[in-house]
Short mmCIF file of N, CA and C in Angstrom, two decimals:
data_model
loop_
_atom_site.label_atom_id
_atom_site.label_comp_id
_atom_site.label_asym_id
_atom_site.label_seq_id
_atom_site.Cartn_x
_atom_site.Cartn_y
_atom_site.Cartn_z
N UNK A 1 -3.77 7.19 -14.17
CA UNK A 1 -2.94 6.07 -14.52
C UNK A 1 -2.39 6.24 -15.92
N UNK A 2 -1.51 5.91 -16.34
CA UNK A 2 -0.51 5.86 -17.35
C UNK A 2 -0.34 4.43 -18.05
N UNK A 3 -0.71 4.10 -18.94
CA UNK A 3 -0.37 2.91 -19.27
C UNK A 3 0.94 2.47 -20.43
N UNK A 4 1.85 3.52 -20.88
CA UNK A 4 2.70 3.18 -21.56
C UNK A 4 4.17 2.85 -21.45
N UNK A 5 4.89 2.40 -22.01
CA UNK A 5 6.42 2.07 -21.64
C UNK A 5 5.88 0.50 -21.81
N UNK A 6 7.34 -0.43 -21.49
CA UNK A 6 7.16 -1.58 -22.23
C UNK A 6 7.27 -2.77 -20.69
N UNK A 7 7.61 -1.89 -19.67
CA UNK A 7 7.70 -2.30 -18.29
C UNK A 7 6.00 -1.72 -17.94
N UNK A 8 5.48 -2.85 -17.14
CA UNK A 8 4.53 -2.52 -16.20
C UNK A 8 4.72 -1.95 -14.34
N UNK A 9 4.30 -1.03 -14.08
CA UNK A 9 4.63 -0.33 -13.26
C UNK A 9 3.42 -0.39 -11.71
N UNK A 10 3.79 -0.97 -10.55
CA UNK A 10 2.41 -0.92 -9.69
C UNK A 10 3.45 0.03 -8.39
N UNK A 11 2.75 0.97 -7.93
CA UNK A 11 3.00 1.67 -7.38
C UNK A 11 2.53 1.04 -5.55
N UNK A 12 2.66 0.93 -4.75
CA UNK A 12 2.21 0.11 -3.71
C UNK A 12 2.87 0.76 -2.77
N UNK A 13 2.03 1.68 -2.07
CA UNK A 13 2.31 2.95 -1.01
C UNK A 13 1.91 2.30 0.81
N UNK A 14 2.97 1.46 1.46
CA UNK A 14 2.65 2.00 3.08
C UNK A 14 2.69 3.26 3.67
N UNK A 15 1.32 4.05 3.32
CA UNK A 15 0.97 5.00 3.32
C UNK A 15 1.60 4.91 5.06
N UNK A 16 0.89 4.71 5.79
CA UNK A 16 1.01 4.36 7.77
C UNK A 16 2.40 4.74 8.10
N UNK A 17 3.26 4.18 7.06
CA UNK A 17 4.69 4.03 7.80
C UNK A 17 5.24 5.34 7.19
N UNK A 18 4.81 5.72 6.43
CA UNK A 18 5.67 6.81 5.46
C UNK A 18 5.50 8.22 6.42
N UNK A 19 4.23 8.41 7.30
CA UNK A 19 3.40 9.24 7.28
C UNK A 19 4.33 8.99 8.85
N UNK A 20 3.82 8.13 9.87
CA UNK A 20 4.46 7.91 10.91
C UNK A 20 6.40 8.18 10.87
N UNK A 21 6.99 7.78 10.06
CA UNK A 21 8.21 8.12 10.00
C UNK A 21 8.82 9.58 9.94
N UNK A 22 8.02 9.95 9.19
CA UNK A 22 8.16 11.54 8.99
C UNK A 22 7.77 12.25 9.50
N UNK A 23 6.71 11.86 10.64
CA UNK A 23 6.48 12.61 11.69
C UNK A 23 7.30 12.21 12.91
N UNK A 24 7.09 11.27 13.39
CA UNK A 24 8.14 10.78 14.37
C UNK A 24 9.57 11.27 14.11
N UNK A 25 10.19 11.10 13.04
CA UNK A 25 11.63 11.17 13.11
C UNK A 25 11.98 12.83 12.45
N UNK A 26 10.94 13.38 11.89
CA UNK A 26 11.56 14.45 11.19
C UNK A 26 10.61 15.56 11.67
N UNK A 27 9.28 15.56 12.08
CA UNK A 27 8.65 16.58 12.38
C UNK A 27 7.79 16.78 11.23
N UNK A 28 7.61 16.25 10.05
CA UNK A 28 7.10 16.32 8.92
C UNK A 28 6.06 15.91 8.56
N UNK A 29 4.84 16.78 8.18
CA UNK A 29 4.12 15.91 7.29
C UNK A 29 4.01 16.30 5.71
N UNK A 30 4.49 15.36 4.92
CA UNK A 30 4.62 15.59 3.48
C UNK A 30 3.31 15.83 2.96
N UNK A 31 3.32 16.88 2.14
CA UNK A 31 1.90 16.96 1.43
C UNK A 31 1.32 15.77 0.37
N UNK A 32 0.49 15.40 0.77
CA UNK A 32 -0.10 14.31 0.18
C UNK A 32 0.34 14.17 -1.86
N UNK A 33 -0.08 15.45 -2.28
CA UNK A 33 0.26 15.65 -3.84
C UNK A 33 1.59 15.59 -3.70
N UNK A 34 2.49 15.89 -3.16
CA UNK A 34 3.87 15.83 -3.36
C UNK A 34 4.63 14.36 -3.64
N UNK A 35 3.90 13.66 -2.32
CA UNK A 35 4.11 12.02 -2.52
C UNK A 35 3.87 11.72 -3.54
N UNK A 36 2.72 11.62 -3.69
CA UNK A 36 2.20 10.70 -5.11
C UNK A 36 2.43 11.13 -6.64
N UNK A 37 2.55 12.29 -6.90
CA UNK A 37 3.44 13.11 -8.02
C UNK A 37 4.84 12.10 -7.87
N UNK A 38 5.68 12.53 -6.90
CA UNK A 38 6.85 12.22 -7.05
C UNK A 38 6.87 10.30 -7.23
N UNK A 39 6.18 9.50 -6.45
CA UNK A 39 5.99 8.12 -7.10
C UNK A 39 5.98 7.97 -8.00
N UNK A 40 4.56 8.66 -8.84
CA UNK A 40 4.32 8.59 -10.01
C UNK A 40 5.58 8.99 -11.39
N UNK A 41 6.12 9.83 -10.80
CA UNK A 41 8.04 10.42 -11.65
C UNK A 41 8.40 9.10 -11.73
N UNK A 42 8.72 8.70 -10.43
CA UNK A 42 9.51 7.68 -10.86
C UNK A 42 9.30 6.31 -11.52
N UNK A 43 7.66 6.18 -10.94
CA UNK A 43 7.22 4.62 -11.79
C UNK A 43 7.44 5.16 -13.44
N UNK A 44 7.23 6.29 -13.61
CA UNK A 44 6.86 6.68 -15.20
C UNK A 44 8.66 6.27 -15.63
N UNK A 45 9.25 6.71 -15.13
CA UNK A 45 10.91 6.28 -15.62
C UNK A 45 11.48 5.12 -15.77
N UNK A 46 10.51 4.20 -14.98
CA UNK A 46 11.41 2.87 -15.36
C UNK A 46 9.89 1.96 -16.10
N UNK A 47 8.83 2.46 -16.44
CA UNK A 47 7.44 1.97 -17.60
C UNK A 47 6.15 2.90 -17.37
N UNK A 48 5.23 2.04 -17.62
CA UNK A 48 4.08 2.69 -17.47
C UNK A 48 2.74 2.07 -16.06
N UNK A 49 2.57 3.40 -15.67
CA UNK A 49 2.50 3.38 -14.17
C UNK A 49 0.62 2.56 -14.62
N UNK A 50 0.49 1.17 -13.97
CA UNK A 50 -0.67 0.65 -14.26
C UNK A 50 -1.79 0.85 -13.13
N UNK A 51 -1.05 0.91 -11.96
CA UNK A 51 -1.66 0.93 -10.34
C UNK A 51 -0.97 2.04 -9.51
N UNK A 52 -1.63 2.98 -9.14
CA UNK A 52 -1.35 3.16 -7.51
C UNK A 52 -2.25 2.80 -6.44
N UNK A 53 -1.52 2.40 -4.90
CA UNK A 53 -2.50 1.90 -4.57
C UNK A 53 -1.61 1.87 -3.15
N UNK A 54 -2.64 2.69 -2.03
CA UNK A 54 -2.22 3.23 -0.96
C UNK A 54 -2.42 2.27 0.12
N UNK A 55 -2.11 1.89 1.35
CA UNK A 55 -2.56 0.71 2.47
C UNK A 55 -2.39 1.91 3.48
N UNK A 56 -3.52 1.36 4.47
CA UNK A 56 -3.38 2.21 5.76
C UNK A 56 -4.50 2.35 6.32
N UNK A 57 -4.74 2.33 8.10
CA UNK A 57 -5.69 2.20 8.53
C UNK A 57 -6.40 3.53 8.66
N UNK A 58 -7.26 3.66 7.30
CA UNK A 58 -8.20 5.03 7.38
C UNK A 58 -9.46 5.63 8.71
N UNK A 59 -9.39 4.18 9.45
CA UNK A 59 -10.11 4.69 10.52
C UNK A 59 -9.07 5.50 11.58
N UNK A 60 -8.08 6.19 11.60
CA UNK A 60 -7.34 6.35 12.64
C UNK A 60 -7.27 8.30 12.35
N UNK A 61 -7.43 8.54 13.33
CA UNK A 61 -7.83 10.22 13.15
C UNK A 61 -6.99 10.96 12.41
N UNK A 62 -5.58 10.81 12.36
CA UNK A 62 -4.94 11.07 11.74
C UNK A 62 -5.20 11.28 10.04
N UNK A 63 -5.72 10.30 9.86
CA UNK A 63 -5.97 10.02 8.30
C UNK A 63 -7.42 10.47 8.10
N UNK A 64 -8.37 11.18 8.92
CA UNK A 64 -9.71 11.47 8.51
C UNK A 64 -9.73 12.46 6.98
N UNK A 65 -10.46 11.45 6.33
CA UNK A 65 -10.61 12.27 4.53
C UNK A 65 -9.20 12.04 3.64
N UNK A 66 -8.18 11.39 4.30
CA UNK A 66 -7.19 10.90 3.41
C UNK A 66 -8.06 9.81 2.49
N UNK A 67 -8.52 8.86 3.03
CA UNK A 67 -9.43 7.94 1.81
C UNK A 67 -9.90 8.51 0.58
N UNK A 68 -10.70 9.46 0.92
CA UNK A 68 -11.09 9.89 -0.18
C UNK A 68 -10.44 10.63 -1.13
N UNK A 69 -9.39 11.40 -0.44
CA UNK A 69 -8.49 12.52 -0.99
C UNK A 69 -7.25 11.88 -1.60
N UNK A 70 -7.17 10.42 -1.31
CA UNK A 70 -6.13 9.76 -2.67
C UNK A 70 -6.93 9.13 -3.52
N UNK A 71 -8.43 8.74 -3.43
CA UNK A 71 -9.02 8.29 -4.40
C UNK A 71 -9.58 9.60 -5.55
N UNK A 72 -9.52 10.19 -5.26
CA UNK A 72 -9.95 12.01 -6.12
C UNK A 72 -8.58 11.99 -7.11
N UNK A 73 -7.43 11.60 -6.42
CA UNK A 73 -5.88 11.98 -7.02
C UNK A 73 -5.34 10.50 -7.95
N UNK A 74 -6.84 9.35 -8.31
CA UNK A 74 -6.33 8.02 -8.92
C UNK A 74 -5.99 7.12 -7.81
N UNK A 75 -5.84 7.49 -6.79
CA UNK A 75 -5.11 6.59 -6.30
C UNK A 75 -6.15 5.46 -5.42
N UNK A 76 -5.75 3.72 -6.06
CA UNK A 76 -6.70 3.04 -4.66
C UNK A 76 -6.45 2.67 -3.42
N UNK A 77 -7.50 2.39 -3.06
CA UNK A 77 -6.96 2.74 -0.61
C UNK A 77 -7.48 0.89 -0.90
N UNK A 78 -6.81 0.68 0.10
CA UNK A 78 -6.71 -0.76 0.80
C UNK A 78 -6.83 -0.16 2.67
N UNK A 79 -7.95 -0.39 2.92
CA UNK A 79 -7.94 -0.32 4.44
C UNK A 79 -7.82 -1.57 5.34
N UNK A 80 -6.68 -1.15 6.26
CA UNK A 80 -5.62 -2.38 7.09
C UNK A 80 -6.07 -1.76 8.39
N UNK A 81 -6.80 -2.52 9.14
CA UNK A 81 -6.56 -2.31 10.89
C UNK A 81 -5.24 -2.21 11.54
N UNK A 82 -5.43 -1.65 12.35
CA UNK A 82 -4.01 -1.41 13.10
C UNK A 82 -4.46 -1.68 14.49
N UNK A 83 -3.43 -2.51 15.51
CA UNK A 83 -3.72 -2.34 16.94
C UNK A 83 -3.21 -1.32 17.77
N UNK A 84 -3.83 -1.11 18.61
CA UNK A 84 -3.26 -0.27 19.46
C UNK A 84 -3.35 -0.97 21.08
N UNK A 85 -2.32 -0.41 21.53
CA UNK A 85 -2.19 -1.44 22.62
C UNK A 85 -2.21 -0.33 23.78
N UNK A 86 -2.19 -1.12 24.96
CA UNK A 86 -2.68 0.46 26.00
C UNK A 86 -1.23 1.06 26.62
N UNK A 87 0.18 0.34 26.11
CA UNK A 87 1.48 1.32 26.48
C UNK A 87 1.20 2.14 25.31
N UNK A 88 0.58 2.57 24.65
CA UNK A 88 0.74 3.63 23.73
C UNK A 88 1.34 3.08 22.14
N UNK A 89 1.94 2.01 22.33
CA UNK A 89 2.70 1.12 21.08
C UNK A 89 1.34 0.84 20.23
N UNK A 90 1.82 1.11 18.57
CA UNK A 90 0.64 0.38 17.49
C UNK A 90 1.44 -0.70 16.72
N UNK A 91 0.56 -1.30 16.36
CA UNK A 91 0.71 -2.18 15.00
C UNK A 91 0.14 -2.24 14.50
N UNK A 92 0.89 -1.74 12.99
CA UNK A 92 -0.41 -1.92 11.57
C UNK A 92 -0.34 -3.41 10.69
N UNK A 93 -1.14 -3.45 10.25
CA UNK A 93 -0.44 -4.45 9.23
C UNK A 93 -0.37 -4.28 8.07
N UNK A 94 -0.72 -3.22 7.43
CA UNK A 94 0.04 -2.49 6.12
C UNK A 94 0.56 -3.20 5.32
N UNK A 95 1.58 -3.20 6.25
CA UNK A 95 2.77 -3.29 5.33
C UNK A 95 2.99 -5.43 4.77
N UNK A 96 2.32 -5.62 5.65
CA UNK A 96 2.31 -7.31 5.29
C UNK A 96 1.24 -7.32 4.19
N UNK A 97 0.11 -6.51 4.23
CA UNK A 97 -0.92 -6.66 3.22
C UNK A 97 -0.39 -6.32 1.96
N UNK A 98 0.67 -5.56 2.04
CA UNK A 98 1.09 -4.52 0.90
C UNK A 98 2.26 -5.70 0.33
N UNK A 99 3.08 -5.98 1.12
CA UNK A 99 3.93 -7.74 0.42
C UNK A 99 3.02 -8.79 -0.28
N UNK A 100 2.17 -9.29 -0.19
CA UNK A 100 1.40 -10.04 -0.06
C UNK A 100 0.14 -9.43 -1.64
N UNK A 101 0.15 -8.83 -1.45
CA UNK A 101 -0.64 -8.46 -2.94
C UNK A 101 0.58 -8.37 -3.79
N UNK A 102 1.90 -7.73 -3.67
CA UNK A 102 2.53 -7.54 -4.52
C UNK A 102 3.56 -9.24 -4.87
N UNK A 103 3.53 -9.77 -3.98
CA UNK A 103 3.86 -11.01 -4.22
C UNK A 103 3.11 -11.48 -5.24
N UNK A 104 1.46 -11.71 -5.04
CA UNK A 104 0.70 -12.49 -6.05
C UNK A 104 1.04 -11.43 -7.52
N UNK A 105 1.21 -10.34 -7.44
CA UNK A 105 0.77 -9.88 -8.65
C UNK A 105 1.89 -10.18 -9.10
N UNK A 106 3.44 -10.14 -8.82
CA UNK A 106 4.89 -10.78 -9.45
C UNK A 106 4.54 -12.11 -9.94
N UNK A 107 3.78 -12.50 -9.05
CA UNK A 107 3.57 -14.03 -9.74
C UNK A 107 2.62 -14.75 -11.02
N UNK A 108 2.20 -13.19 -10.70
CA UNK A 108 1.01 -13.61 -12.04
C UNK A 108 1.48 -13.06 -13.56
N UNK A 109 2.47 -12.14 -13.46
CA UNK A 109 2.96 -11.85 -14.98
C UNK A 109 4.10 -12.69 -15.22
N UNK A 110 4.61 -13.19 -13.84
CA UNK A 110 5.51 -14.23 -14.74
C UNK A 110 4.76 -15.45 -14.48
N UNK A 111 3.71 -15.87 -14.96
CA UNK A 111 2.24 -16.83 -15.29
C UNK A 111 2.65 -17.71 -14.49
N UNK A 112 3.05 -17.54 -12.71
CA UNK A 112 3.49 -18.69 -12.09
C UNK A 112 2.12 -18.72 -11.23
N UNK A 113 0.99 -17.99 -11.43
CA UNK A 113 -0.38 -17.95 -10.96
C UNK A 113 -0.91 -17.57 -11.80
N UNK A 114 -2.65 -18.18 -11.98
CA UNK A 114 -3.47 -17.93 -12.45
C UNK A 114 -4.47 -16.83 -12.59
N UNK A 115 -4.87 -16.55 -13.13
CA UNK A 115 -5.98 -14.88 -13.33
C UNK A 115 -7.05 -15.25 -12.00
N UNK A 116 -7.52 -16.24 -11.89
CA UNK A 116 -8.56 -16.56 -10.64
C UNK A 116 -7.96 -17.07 -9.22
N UNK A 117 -6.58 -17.45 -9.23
CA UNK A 117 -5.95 -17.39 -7.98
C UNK A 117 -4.95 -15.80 -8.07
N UNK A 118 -4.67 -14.58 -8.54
CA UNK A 118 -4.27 -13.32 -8.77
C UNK A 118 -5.18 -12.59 -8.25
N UNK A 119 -6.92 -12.83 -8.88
CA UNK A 119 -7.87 -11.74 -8.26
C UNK A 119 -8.28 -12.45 -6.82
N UNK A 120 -7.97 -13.77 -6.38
CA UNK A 120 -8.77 -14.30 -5.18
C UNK A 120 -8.06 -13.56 -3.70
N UNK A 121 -9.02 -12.96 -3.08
CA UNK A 121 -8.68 -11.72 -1.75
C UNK A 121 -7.79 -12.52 -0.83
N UNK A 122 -7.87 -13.96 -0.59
CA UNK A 122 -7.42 -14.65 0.24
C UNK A 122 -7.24 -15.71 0.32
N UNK A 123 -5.82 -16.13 0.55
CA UNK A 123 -5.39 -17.14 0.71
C UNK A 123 -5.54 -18.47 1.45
N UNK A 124 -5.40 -19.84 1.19
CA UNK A 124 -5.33 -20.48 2.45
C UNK A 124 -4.14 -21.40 1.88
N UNK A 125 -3.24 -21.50 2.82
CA UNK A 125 -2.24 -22.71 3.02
C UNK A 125 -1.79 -23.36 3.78
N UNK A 126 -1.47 -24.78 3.55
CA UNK A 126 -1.40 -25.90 4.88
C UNK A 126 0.29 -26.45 4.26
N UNK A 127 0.71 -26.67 5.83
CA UNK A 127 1.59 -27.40 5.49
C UNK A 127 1.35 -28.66 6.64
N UNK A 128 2.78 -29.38 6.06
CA UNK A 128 2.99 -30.72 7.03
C UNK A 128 3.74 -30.34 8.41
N UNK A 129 5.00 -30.69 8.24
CA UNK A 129 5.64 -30.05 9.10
C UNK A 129 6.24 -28.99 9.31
N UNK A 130 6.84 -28.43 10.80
CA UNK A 130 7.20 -27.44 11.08
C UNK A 130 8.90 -26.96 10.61
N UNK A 131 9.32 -28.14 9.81
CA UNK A 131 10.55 -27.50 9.59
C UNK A 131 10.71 -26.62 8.69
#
């Protein structure tokens, strides 16, 4: 991690989709150091890189020893279940976990949340009606 420049920098990787896209659509799998080097370029260009931090369901064979092998390289894992359904179709949820932290944390440097609602894992909210 890098902490300098006058911008704070969180790096927030849907590891699942990046990995699935580039195989599905291109035949590719990017080397793991290549990704996160090249993130890291760019968070460093616009401040200083405070977080990386990967989402993706590490139980899925595909990813066996990726957990550990971005935590060796700085980087932290957020593990997201994914369904799998029996036409062969998945769903992760990644990528909602990965909105959803980065929401609170926007909200907490511009102090529109608190340090103990920022670190709290989970939410609850009610509303009235459905409109």
């Amino acid at each position: 991690m890098e902490g300098g420049g006058w911008f704070k920098v969180a790096i927030l990787i849907d590891y699942e989709n990046i990995h699935w896209s580039l195989k599905e659509n291109y035949g590719l799998v990017l080397p793991l150091e290549r990704l996160i080097d090249a993130l890291r370029q760019v968070g460093s260009g616009i401040g200083g890189v405070v977080l990386t931090q990967a989402y993706a369901d590490f139980d899925n064979r595909e990813f066996q020893g990726l957990q550990s092998e971005l935590q060796r390289r700085g980087v932290e894992t957020r593990h997201v279940f994914s369904k799998n359904y029996v036409n062969g179709t998945r769903k992760n949820a990644a990528d909602v976990e990965m909105s959803l932290d980065a929401d609170t944390a926007h909200k907490f440097w511009l102090k529109q949340v608190s340090l103990p609602v920022a670190l709290a894992k989970r939410m609850i909210t009610s509303k009235g009606s459905m409109d």
